Structure formats: C-alpha cells, structure tokens
mmCIF file of C-alpha atoms and ligand atoms in Angstrom:
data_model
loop_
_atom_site.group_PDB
_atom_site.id
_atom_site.type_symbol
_atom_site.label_atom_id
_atom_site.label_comp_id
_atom_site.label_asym_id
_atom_site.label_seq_id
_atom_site.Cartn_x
_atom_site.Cartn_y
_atom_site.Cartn_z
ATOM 1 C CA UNK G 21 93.940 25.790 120.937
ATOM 2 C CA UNK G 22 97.747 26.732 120.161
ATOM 3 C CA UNK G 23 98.820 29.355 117.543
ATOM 4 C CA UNK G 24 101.704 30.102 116.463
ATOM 5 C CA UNK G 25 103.037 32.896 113.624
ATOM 6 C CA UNK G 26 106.477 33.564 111.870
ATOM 7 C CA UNK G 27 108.283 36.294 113.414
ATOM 8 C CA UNK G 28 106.295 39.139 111.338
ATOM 9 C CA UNK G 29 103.234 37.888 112.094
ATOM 10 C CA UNK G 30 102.144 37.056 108.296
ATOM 11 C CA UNK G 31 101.360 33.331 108.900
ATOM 12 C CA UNK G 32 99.844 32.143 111.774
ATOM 13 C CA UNK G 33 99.333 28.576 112.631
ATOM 14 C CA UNK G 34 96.648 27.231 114.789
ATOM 15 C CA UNK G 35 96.199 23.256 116.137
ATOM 16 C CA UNK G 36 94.249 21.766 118.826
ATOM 17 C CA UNK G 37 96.138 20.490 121.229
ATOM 18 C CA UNK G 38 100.207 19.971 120.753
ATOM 19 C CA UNK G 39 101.665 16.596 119.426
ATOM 20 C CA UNK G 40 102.779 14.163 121.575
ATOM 21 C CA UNK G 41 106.623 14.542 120.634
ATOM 22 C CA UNK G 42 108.427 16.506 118.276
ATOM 23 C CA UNK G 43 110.878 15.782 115.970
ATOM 24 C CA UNK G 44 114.915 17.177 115.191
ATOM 25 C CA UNK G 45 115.921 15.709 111.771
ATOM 26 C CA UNK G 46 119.414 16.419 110.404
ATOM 27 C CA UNK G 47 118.613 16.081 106.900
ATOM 28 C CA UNK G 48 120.420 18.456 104.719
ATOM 29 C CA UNK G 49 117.320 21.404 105.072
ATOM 30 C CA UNK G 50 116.449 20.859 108.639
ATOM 31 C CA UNK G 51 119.898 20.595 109.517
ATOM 32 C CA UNK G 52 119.960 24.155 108.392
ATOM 33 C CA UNK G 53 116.914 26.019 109.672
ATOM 34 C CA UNK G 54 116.607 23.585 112.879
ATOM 35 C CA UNK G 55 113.190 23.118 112.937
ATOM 36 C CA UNK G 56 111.401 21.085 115.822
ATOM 37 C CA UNK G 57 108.548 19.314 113.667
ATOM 38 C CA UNK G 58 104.553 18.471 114.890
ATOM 39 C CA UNK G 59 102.825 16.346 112.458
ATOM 40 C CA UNK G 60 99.401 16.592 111.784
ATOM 41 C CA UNK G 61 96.400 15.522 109.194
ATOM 42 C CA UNK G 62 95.860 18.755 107.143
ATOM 43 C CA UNK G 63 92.321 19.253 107.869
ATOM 44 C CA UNK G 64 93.422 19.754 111.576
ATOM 45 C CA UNK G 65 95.312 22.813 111.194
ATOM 46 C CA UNK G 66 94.507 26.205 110.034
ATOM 47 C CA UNK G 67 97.072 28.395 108.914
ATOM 48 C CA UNK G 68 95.900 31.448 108.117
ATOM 49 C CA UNK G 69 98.301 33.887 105.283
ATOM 50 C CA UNK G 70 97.694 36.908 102.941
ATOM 51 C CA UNK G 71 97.953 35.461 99.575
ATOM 52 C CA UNK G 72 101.686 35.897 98.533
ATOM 53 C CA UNK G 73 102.896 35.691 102.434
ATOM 54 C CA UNK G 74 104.371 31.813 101.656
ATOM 55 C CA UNK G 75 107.179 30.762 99.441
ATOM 56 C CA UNK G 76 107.242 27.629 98.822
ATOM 57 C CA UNK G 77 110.777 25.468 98.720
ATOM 58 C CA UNK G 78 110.720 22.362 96.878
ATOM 59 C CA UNK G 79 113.815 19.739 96.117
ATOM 60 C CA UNK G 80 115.087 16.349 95.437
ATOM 61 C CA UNK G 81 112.547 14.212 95.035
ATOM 62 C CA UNK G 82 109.886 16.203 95.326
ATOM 63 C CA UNK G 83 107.251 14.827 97.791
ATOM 64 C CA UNK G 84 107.319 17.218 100.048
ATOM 65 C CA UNK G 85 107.319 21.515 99.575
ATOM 66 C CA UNK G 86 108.824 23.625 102.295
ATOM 67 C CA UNK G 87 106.688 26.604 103.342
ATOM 68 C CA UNK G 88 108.932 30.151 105.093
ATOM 69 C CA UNK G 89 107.603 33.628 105.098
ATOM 70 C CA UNK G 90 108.693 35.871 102.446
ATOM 71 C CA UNK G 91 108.966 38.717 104.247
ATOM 72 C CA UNK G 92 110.714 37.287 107.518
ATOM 73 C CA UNK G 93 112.339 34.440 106.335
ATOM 74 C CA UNK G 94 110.706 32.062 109.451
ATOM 75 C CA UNK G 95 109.980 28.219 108.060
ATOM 76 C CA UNK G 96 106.659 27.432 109.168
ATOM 77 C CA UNK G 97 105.433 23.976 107.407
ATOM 78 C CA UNK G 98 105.672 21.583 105.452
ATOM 79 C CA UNK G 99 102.864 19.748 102.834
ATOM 80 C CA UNK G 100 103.089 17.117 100.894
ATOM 81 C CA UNK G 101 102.915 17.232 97.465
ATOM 82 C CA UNK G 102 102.472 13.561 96.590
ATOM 83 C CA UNK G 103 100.154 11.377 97.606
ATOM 84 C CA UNK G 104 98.896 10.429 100.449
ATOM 85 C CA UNK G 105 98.352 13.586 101.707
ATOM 86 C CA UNK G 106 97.066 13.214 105.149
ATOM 87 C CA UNK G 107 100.146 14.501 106.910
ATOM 88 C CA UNK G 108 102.085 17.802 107.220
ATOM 89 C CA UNK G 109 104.629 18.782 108.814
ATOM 90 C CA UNK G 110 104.891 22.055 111.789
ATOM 91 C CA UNK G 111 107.540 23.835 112.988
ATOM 92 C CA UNK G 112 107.086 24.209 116.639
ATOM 93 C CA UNK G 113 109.565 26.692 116.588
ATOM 94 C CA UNK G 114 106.986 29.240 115.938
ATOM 95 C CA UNK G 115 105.320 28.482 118.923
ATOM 96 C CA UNK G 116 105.534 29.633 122.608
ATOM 97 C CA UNK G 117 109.100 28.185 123.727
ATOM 98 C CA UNK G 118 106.790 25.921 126.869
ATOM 99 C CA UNK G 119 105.224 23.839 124.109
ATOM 100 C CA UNK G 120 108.640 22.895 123.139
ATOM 101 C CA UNK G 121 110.138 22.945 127.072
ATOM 102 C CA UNK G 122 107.388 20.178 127.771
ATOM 103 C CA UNK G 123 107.357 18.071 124.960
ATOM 104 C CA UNK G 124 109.430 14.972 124.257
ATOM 105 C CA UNK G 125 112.064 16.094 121.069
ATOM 106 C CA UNK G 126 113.203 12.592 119.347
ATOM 107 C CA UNK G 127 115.966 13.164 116.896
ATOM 108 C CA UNK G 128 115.699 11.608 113.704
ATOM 109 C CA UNK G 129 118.351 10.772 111.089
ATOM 110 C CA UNK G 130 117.016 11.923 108.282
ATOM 111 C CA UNK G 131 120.387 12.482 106.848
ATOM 112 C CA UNK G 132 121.028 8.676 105.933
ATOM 113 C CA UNK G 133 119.084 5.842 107.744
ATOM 114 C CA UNK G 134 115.474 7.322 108.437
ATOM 115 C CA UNK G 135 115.042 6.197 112.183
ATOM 116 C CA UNK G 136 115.351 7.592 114.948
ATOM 117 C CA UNK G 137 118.583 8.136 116.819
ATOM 118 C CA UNK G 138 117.322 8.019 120.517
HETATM 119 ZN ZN1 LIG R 15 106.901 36.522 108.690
#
C-alpha cells in the first residue's frame, strides 16, 4: 500500500501498488502545477478528505475536473466527469519522492498532438 497527502495533510491518497510509469504532460494546466500523473480505475483508490477539503477545477471541454486542496493549494487528482469513467488521474507528486526516483516518467504532449514525446 502507498499513501500519499497534500502538503497539509487534508487529502490523503492511498493505491496498491505504484503504476508502472508516470506521466509529464505540458498541456496548458499541467504545464503549470507540474504534476507527475498515475492512472488508475476509481474503485482502486481511496482518497480519504473532510467534506469541503477539495476544490474542484473544471475547463474547456469539460471531461475531466481537477481536484487541489483548499487550504494548501497541492493538486492531488483528477476524475472524469464524462463517461467512461473507469480512469482517474494521480499526482505522484504527493507521494514519497522514491516512488517517483524509480519509476519510468514518459512525457506527453498534451499541449497539441496527444502522444508521447519519448
Ligand atoms: Zn492540503
């Protein structure tokens, strides 16, 4: 089991096992908070927050809703808002820094041709 939390300690974020990469996107909001993403099937994470710890970012098109801590600012997740939703989005940033130092980090373009880059 890993968990992770925002910097407060409001949200905390709990998978099995870590995902077998990670992924940098340079979109126009991940270029900004830098975010190193897991993805996972909903039902296999638990994130546990007092009810008004998460605000919820959503843009664009609207598929997807951007979760941060109110009180520390930390971007945690993502969920889907359309369907299908059997995939969200973590931010292994929140993590111990030796998930990240041991897993592969593809970066992904995001920004313009959705593949990825390496
Ligand atoms: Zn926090």
């Amino acid at each position: 089991m890993l968990t992770g939390s925002c910097h407060c300690g409001a949200i905390r974020i709990e998978v099995a096992r870590k995902p077998r990469r990670l992924t940098s996107c340079n979109c126009s909001i991940c270029r900004r908070h830098a975010g190193l993403w897991g993805y996972y099937e909903p039902a296999k994470v638990k994130i546990t927050a007092r009810k008004g710890a998460i605000d919820r970012y959503i843009w664009g098109d609207k598929c997807l809703r951007l979760c941060r801590c109110a009180t520390c600012g930390c971007t945690t997740h993502w969920e889907l808002v359309k369907h299908p939703r059997n995939r969200m989005g973590i931010n292994f940033r929140n993590f111990d820094p030796s998930v990240i130092a041991t897993t592969r980090i593809r970066r992904f373009d995001g920004a313009d041709t959705w593949k990825f880059l390496d």
